[in-house]
Coordinates of C-alpha atoms and ligand atoms in Angstrom, one line a residue:
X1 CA 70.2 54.9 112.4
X2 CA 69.3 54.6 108.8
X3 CA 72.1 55.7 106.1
X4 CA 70.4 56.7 102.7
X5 CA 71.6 57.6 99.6
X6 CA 68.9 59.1 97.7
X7 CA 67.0 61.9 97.9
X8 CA 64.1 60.1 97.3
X9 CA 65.0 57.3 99.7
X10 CA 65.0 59.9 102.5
X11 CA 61.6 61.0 101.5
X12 CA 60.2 58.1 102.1
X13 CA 62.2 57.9 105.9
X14 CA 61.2 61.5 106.4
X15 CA 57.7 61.0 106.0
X16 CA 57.1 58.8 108.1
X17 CA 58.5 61.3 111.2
X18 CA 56.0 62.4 113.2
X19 CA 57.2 66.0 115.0
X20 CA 59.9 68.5 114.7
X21 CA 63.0 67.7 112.7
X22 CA 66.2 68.8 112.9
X23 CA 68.9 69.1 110.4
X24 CA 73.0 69.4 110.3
X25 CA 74.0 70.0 106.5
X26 CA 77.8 68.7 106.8
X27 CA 80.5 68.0 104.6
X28 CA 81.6 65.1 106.8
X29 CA 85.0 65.0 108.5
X30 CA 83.5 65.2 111.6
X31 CA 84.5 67.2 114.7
X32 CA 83.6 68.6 118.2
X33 CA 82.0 71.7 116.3
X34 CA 79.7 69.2 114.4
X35 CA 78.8 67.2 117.0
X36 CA 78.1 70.1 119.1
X37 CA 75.0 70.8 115.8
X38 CA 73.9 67.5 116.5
X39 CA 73.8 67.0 120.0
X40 CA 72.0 70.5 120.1
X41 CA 69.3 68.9 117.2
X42 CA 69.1 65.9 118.7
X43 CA 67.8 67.4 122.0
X44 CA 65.7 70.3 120.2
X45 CA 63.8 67.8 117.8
X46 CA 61.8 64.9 118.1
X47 CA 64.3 63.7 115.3
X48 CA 67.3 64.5 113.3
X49 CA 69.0 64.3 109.9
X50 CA 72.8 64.8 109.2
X51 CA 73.6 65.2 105.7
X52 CA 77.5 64.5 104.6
X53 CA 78.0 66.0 100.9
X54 CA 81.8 67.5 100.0
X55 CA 80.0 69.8 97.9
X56 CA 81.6 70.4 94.4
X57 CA 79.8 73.4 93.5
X58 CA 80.7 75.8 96.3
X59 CA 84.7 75.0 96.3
X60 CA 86.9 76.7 93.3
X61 CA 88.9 75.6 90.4
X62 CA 92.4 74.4 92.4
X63 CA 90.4 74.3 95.8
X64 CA 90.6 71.9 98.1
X65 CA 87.9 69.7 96.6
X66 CA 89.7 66.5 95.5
X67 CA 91.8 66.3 99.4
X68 CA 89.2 67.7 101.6
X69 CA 89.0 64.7 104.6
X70 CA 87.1 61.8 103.9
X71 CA 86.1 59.7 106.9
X72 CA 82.4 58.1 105.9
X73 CA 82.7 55.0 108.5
X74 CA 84.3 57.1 111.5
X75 CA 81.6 60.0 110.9
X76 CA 79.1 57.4 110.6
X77 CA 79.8 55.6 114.2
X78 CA 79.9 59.5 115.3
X79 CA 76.6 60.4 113.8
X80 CA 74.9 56.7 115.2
X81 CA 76.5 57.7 118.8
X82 CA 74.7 60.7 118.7
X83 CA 71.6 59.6 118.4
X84 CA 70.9 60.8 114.5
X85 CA 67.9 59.0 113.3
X86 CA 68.5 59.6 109.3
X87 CA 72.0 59.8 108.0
X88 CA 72.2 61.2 104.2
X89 CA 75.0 60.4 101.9
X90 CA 74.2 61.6 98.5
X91 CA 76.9 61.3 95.6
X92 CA 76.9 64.0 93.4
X93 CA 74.6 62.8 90.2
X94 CA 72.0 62.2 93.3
X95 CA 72.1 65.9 94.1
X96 CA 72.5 67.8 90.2
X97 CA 71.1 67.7 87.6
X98 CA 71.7 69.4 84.1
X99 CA 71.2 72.5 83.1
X100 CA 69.7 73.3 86.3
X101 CA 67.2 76.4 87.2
X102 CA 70.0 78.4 89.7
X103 CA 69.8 79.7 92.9
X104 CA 72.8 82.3 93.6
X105 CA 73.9 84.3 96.5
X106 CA 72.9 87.9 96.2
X107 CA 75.7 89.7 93.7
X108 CA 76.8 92.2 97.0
X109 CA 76.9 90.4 100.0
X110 CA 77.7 87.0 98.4
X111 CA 80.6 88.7 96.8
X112 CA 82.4 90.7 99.7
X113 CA 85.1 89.3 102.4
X114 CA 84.9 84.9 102.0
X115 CA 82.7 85.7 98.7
X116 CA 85.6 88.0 97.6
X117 CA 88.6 85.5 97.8
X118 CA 86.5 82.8 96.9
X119 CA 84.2 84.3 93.7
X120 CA 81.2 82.1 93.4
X121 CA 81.9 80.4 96.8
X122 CA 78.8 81.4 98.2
X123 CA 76.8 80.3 94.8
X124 CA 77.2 76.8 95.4
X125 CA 76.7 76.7 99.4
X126 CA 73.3 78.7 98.8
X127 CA 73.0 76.3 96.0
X128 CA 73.2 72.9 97.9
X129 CA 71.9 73.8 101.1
X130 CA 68.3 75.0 99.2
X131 CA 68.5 71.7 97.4
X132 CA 69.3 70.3 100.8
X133 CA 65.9 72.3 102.7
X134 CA 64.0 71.0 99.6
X135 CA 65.2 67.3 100.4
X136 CA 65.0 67.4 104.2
X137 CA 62.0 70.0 105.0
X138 CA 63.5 70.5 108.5
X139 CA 61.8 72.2 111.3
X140 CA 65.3 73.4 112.2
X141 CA 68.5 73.9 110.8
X142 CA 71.8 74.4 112.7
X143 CA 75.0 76.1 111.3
X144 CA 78.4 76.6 113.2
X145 CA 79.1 80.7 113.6
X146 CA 82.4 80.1 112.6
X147 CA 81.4 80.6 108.7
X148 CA 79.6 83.6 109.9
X149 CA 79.0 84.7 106.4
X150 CA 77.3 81.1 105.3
X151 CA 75.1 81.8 108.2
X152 CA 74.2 85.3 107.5
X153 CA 73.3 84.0 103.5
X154 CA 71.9 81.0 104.6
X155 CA 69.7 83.0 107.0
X156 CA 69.1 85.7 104.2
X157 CA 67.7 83.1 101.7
X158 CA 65.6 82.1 104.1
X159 CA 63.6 85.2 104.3
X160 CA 64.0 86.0 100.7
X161 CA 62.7 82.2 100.1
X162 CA 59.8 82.5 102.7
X163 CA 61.1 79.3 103.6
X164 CA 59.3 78.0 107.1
X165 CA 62.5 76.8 108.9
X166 CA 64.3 78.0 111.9
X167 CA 67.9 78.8 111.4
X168 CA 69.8 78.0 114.9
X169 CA 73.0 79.8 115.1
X170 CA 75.7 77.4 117.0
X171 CA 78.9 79.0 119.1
X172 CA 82.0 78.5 117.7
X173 CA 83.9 75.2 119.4
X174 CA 87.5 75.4 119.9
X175 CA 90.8 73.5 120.9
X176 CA 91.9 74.1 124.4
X177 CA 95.0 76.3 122.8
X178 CA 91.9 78.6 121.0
X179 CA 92.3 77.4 117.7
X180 CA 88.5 77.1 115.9
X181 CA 88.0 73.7 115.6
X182 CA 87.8 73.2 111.3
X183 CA 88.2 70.2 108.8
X184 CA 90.9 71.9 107.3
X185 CA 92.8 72.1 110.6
X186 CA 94.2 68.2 109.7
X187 CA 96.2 70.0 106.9
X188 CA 98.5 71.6 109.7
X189 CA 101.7 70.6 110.5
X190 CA 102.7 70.7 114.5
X191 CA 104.6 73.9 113.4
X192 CA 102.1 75.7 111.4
X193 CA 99.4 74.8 114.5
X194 CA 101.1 76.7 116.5
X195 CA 101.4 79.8 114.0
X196 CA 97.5 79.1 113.7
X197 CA 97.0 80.0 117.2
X198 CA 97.8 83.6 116.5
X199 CA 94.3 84.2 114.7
X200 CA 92.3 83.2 117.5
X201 CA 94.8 85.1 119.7
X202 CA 94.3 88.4 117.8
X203 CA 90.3 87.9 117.7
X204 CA 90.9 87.6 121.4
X205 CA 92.8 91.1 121.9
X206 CA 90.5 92.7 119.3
X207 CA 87.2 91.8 121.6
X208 CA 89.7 93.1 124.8
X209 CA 90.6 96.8 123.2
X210 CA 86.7 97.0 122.3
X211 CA 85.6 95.7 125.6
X212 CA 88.1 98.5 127.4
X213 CA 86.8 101.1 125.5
X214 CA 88.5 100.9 122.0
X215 CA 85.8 101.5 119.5
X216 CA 87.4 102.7 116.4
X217 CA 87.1 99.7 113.9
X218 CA 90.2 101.0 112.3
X219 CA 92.8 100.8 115.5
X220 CA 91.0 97.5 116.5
X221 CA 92.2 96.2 113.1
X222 CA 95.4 97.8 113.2
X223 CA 96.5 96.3 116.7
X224 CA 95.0 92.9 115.6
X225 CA 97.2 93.0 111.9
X226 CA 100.5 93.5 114.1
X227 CA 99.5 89.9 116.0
X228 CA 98.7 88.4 112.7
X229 CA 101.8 90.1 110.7
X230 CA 103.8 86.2 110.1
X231 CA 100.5 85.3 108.5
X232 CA 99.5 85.7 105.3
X233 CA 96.5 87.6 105.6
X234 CA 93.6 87.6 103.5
X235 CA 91.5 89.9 105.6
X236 CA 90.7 91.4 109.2
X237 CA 87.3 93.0 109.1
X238 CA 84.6 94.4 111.3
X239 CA 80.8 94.5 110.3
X240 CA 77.0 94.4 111.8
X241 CA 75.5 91.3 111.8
X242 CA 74.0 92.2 108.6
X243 CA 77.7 92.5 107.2
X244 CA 77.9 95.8 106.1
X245 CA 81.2 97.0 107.5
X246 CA 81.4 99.3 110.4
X247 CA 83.6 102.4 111.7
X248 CA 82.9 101.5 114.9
X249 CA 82.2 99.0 117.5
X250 CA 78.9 98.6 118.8
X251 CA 78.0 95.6 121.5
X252 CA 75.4 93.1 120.2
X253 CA 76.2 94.1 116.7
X254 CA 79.3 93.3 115.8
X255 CA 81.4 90.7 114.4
X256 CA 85.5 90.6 113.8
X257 CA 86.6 88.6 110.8
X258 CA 89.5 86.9 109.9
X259 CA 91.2 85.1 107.2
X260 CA 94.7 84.2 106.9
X261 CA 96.3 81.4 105.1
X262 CA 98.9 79.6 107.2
X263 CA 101.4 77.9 104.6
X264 CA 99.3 76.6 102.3
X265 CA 96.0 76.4 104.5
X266 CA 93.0 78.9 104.6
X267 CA 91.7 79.4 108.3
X268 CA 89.0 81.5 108.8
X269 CA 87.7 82.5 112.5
X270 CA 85.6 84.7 113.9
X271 CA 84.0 86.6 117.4
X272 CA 81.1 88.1 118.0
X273 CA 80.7 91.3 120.3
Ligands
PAF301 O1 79.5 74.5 106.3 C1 79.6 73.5 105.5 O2 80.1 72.4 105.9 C2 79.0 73.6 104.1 O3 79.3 74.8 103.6 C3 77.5 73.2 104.0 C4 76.7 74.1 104.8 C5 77.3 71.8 104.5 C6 77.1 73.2 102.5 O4 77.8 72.3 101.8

């Protein structure tokens, strides 16, 4: 496995691939939910890039930014294991520049539920993952479904990009308990784990009241805010997969959102119906 810093560095290694590539954009901090991205590339592609960038642009003032997990040598050994072929580890003056032509989320759907709470959020993902497809021209890219929103965007900029590269949705991975496996899970103490496990548990009866007939978004949300009521919750929502929010349930379209902060953590999780 080669380890590059430079964008132009890996454009040199990149051209040299002969085939399909496939990409995982990461911010490092690896887990089973990443490696399930690469395993998946690895076996789609005649070869694949990882990227690891903690991403300054998409997190906000008083974020997370300065303790999100750093663990460059263990996510390397992980990435190697896997069979990545390019591994791409950019420092910040690599990627921006100054007063830089902007790409931004669209103003509506960039702005609602995560792009609510977190204003401008989606600007810098969109932002760093086109600078990203730009870098790596991938055949393929994979993203988790647990930041069903990034995917949606991601997926929307594609189209409204006319980029040529195939955006592979990825199931969600989680601890044996339920929990969604996350980054930010490592910021948990044994106690607030535990209270953690009520998000995936009221995903859980949200799908079971739909599945048994329930399909008034409204009571599905109501039943699911009694589970989540020792949480601090940010929001329970239900959309289409386009994310425009629904009255009522309908299978193959549908997605139930959450976001909760447990003490001073922000969990997010997801199911799709
Ligand atoms: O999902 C993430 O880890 C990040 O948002 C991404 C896509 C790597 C962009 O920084």
């Amino acid at each position: 496995m080669q380890v590059v810093r430079s964008p132009q560095e890996l454009q040199e290694y990149r051209a040299k691939f002969q085939g399909s590539v496939g990409f995982v954009p990461t911010m490092g901090a690896l887990h089973k939910g990443h490696l399930s991205l690469i395993e998946r590339s690895v076996k789609e592609n005649d070869h694949t890039i990882v990227s690891i960038f903690v991403n300054p642009t998409q997190f906000l003032p008083g974020e997370d930014f300065e303790k999100y997990p750093r663990r460059y040598d263990a996510d390397k050994k992980i990435c190697e294991l896997a069979g990545v072929d390019l591994l791409f580890m950019p420092q910040k003056e690599d990627i921006y520049h100054e007063d830089e032509v902007l790409v931004q989320a669209p103003r509506q759907k960039g702005y609602i539920l995560e792009g609510h709470f977190r204003p401008g959020h989606f600007d810098g993902v969109l932002r760093v993952v086109n600078k990203l497809f730009h870098i790596v021209r991938p055949t393929r890219a994979y993203f988790g479904k647990k930041d069903a929103q990034q995917l949606y965007l991601i997926q929307k900029m594609v189209r409204d990009f006319f980029w040529d590269i195939g955006i592979v949705p990825c199931e969600i991975i989680r601890d044996r308990d339920g929990l969604a496996l996350s980054s930010r899970n490592v910021y948990l103490t044994p106690q607030e784990r535990q209270k953690a496990l009520l998000i995936s548990k009221s995903l859980k009866r949200g799908a079971k009241l739909a599945q048994s007939g329930q399909r008034d978004a409204q009571k599905i949300k109501e039943e699911m805010l009694k589970i989540l009521e020792p949480l601090d919750v940010e929001y329970v929502e239900i959309v289409d997969r386009n994310f425009n929010k629904i009255d009522k349930v309908e299978f193959g379209n549908t997605i139930i959102l959450v976001a909760a902060y447990v003490g001073q953590t922000r969990l997010i999780d997801n199911i799709w119906l």
